[in-house]
Amino acid sequence: MNLTKQQIDNLSNRELDRILAENMGWKYIEKALWYDGTCICWTEQEDGIWKFERDLARIWSPTSEIHDAWEFMKWVQVIDKYWNPSIFWDDDDGDENPMWVARFSYYGESEKNFRFNEVYNENECLAISRAGVYCLFLEGTNFYPSPDQGYE
C-alpha cells in the first residue's frame, strides 16, 4: 500500500499510532483480555493503542510519548542497518519558526540507494511519527520489514 504525502499529512495522531503499531512486528490481539503473556502484543481500544508485554500493559503512543517515538526509531535501525533515523532542533537561525526535524536517511550499499524523508514539526514526537510513516508508505522510500524481523 502506498499513500501520498498529503494523505499522510491528513492522518490523525491516533491513525499514525495505529499504523506504526501495525508495523512494529508485534502480534495483534482483538481484545486485551486475550493477552496470554507469551509475546509482545497490541490492540486498539477506545482510549488508544495498547501494548502488552510480560508484566506490563500500557497505552503506546509515539505521537505523544517520546519513549514510544524512540522505540520506533530503534526498531527502524533493527530492521535494516542502512536506515539512520535522527532528530534535531532547527532554531531557524533565530527567526520566528524553530522546529524539530526528524530525518530518516537510507544509505544502502551504494550512493544510488541513498534516500531520505524529513518532517519539521513543533512537537518532536509528531515529527518522528510522521517521518516514519512517510518511510513506510511513500513510494521509493519504503522500509517493509519481513514478518520475521519484528522488533521485540
mmCIF file of C-alpha atoms in Angstrom:
data_model
loop_
_atom_site.group_PDB
_atom_site.id
_atom_site.type_symbol
_atom_site.label_atom_id
_atom_site.label_comp_id
_atom_site.label_asym_id
_atom_site.label_seq_id
_atom_site.Cartn_x
_atom_site.Cartn_y
_atom_site.Cartn_z
ATOM 1 C CA MET A 1 0.000 0.000 0.000
ATOM 2 C CA ASN A 2 1.281 3.466 -0.869
ATOM 3 C CA LEU A 3 -0.092 6.728 0.451
ATOM 4 C CA THR A 4 0.561 10.214 -0.842
ATOM 5 C CA LYS A 5 2.316 12.832 1.262
ATOM 6 C CA GLN A 6 -0.985 14.721 1.520
ATOM 7 C CA GLN A 7 -2.832 11.618 2.752
ATOM 8 C CA ILE A 8 -0.158 11.027 5.398
ATOM 9 C CA ASP A 9 -0.232 14.697 6.442
ATOM 10 C CA ASN A 10 -4.000 14.399 6.969
ATOM 11 C CA LEU A 11 -3.781 11.346 9.265
ATOM 12 C CA SER A 12 -4.791 11.917 12.880
ATOM 13 C CA ASN A 13 -2.384 11.135 15.708
ATOM 14 C CA ARG A 14 -4.421 8.030 16.515
ATOM 15 C CA GLU A 15 -4.166 6.830 12.900
ATOM 16 C CA LEU A 16 -0.394 7.413 12.940
ATOM 17 C CA ASP A 17 -0.086 5.469 16.216
ATOM 18 C CA ARG A 18 -2.089 2.579 14.725
ATOM 19 C CA ILE A 19 -0.014 2.454 11.525
ATOM 20 C CA LEU A 20 3.237 2.415 13.482
ATOM 21 C CA ALA A 21 1.944 -0.289 15.863
ATOM 22 C CA GLU A 22 0.850 -2.416 12.884
ATOM 23 C CA ASN A 23 4.386 -2.281 11.508
ATOM 24 C CA MET A 24 6.367 -2.979 14.697
ATOM 25 C CA GLY A 25 6.136 -6.740 14.225
ATOM 26 C CA TRP A 26 4.028 -7.252 17.347
ATOM 27 C CA LYS A 27 1.140 -9.688 17.370
ATOM 28 C CA TYR A 28 -2.292 -8.046 17.073
ATOM 29 C CA ILE A 29 -4.944 -9.229 19.525
ATOM 30 C CA GLU A 30 -8.582 -8.288 19.186
ATOM 31 C CA LYS A 31 -9.274 -7.868 22.894
ATOM 32 C CA ALA A 32 -6.993 -7.059 25.800
ATOM 33 C CA LEU A 33 -8.349 -9.978 27.796
ATOM 34 C CA TRP A 34 -6.901 -12.351 25.233
ATOM 35 C CA TYR A 35 -3.311 -11.442 26.120
ATOM 36 C CA ASP A 36 -1.533 -14.581 27.315
ATOM 37 C CA GLY A 37 1.870 -13.121 28.265
ATOM 38 C CA THR A 38 3.850 -15.102 25.692
ATOM 39 C CA CYS A 39 4.822 -12.288 23.315
ATOM 40 C CA ILE A 40 4.593 -8.560 22.710
ATOM 41 C CA CYS A 41 1.081 -7.783 21.514
ATOM 42 C CA TRP A 42 -1.019 -4.735 20.747
ATOM 43 C CA THR A 43 -4.653 -3.844 20.379
ATOM 44 C CA GLU A 44 -6.738 -0.747 19.784
ATOM 45 C CA GLN A 45 -9.283 0.239 22.402
ATOM 46 C CA GLU A 46 -11.420 3.341 22.897
ATOM 47 C CA ASP A 47 -8.686 5.158 24.789
ATOM 48 C CA GLY A 48 -5.825 4.378 22.403
ATOM 49 C CA ILE A 49 -3.343 1.785 21.206
ATOM 50 C CA TRP A 50 -2.369 -0.629 23.966
ATOM 51 C CA LYS A 51 0.923 -2.505 24.059
ATOM 52 C CA PHE A 52 1.197 -5.683 26.132
ATOM 53 C CA GLU A 53 4.457 -7.187 27.352
ATOM 54 C CA ARG A 54 5.218 -9.560 30.188
ATOM 55 C CA ASP A 55 4.107 -7.812 33.395
ATOM 56 C CA LEU A 56 3.252 -4.573 31.576
ATOM 57 C CA ALA A 57 0.246 -3.186 29.736
ATOM 58 C CA ARG A 58 0.133 0.461 28.730
ATOM 59 C CA ILE A 59 -1.053 2.906 26.132
ATOM 60 C CA TRP A 60 1.528 3.143 23.344
ATOM 61 C CA SER A 61 1.554 6.490 21.550
ATOM 62 C CA PRO A 62 4.635 7.521 19.564
ATOM 63 C CA THR A 63 2.826 10.699 18.502
ATOM 64 C CA SER A 64 2.675 11.936 22.113
ATOM 65 C CA GLU A 65 5.206 9.966 24.200
ATOM 66 C CA ILE A 66 8.895 10.409 23.424
ATOM 67 C CA HIS A 67 9.893 6.986 24.796
ATOM 68 C CA ASP A 68 7.464 5.375 22.320
ATOM 69 C CA ALA A 69 8.781 7.507 19.453
ATOM 70 C CA TRP A 70 12.352 6.469 20.390
ATOM 71 C CA GLU A 71 11.239 2.845 20.466
ATOM 72 C CA PHE A 72 10.035 3.210 16.880
ATOM 73 C CA MET A 73 13.321 4.849 15.836
ATOM 74 C CA LYS A 74 15.248 1.980 17.438
ATOM 75 C CA TRP A 75 13.074 -0.541 15.588
ATOM 76 C CA VAL A 76 13.929 1.129 12.267
ATOM 77 C CA GLN A 77 17.605 0.511 12.904
ATOM 78 C CA VAL A 78 16.914 -3.121 13.841
ATOM 79 C CA ILE A 79 15.050 -3.978 10.633
ATOM 80 C CA ASP A 80 17.774 -2.661 8.316
ATOM 81 C CA LYS A 81 21.249 -1.483 9.281
ATOM 82 C CA TYR A 82 21.259 1.059 6.434
ATOM 83 C CA TRP A 83 18.437 3.162 7.933
ATOM 84 C CA ASN A 84 19.653 6.060 10.037
ATOM 85 C CA PRO A 85 16.841 7.874 11.863
ATOM 86 C CA SER A 86 17.720 11.148 13.577
ATOM 87 C CA ILE A 87 16.036 14.029 15.356
ATOM 88 C CA PHE A 88 17.401 17.521 15.879
ATOM 89 C CA TRP A 89 16.257 21.027 16.760
ATOM 90 C CA ASP A 90 16.413 23.624 13.986
ATOM 91 C CA ASP A 91 16.250 27.069 15.559
ATOM 92 C CA ASP A 92 15.760 28.646 12.122
ATOM 93 C CA ASP A 93 18.787 30.865 12.789
ATOM 94 C CA GLY A 94 16.872 32.712 15.471
ATOM 95 C CA ASP A 95 13.949 33.549 13.198
ATOM 96 C CA GLU A 96 10.326 33.037 14.172
ATOM 97 C CA ASN A 97 9.806 29.402 13.225
ATOM 98 C CA PRO A 98 12.039 26.974 15.165
ATOM 99 C CA MET A 99 11.045 23.307 14.826
ATOM 100 C CA TRP A 100 12.082 19.729 15.452
ATOM 101 C CA VAL A 101 13.366 17.907 12.393
ATOM 102 C CA ALA A 102 13.013 14.137 12.144
ATOM 103 C CA ARG A 103 15.028 12.656 9.302
ATOM 104 C CA PHE A 104 15.070 9.030 8.225
ATOM 105 C CA SER A 105 18.019 8.504 5.881
ATOM 106 C CA TYR A 106 18.796 5.340 3.969
ATOM 107 C CA TYR A 107 22.385 4.838 2.869
ATOM 108 C CA GLY A 108 22.237 1.437 1.199
ATOM 109 C CA GLU A 109 25.200 -0.351 -0.288
ATOM 110 C CA SER A 110 25.880 2.286 -2.934
ATOM 111 C CA GLU A 111 25.307 6.004 -3.459
ATOM 112 C CA LYS A 112 22.389 5.334 -5.796
ATOM 113 C CA ASN A 113 20.494 3.774 -2.861
ATOM 114 C CA PHE A 114 20.546 6.987 -0.799
ATOM 115 C CA ARG A 115 17.151 8.462 0.041
ATOM 116 C CA PHE A 116 15.580 10.253 2.967
ATOM 117 C CA ASN A 117 12.426 11.767 4.324
ATOM 118 C CA GLU A 118 12.278 14.535 6.848
ATOM 119 C CA VAL A 119 9.485 16.218 8.749
ATOM 120 C CA TYR A 120 9.503 19.565 10.529
ATOM 121 C CA ASN A 121 7.148 19.921 13.480
ATOM 122 C CA GLU A 122 6.916 21.867 16.721
ATOM 123 C CA ASN A 123 6.432 18.519 18.503
ATOM 124 C CA GLU A 124 9.327 16.045 18.321
ATOM 125 C CA CYS A 125 7.034 13.016 18.729
ATOM 126 C CA LEU A 126 4.882 14.046 15.771
ATOM 127 C CA ALA A 127 7.950 14.763 13.653
ATOM 128 C CA ILE A 128 9.341 11.274 14.334
ATOM 129 C CA SER A 129 5.995 9.519 13.812
ATOM 130 C CA ARG A 130 5.103 11.278 10.589
ATOM 131 C CA ALA A 131 8.612 10.823 9.133
ATOM 132 C CA GLY A 132 8.353 7.123 9.983
ATOM 133 C CA VAL A 133 5.014 6.792 8.219
ATOM 134 C CA TYR A 134 6.464 8.603 5.191
ATOM 135 C CA CYS A 135 9.159 5.922 5.019
ATOM 136 C CA LEU A 136 6.624 3.141 5.420
ATOM 137 C CA PHE A 137 4.280 4.309 2.676
ATOM 138 C CA LEU A 138 5.709 6.903 0.296
ATOM 139 C CA GLU A 139 6.759 5.287 -2.962
ATOM 140 C CA GLY A 140 10.522 4.981 -3.323
ATOM 141 C CA THR A 141 11.393 5.388 0.351
ATOM 142 C CA ASN A 142 9.760 2.338 1.889
ATOM 143 C CA PHE A 143 11.148 0.087 4.529
ATOM 144 C CA TYR A 144 8.983 -3.007 4.645
ATOM 145 C CA PRO A 145 10.076 -5.469 7.304
ATOM 146 C CA SER A 146 9.556 -9.126 6.710
ATOM 147 C CA PRO A 147 7.331 -10.844 9.305
ATOM 148 C CA ASP A 148 10.353 -12.495 10.915
ATOM 149 C CA GLN A 149 12.055 -9.136 11.539
ATOM 150 C CA GLY A 150 9.667 -7.821 14.187
ATOM 151 C CA TYR A 151 11.243 -5.740 16.911
ATOM 152 C CA GLU A 152 10.737 -7.302 20.345
#
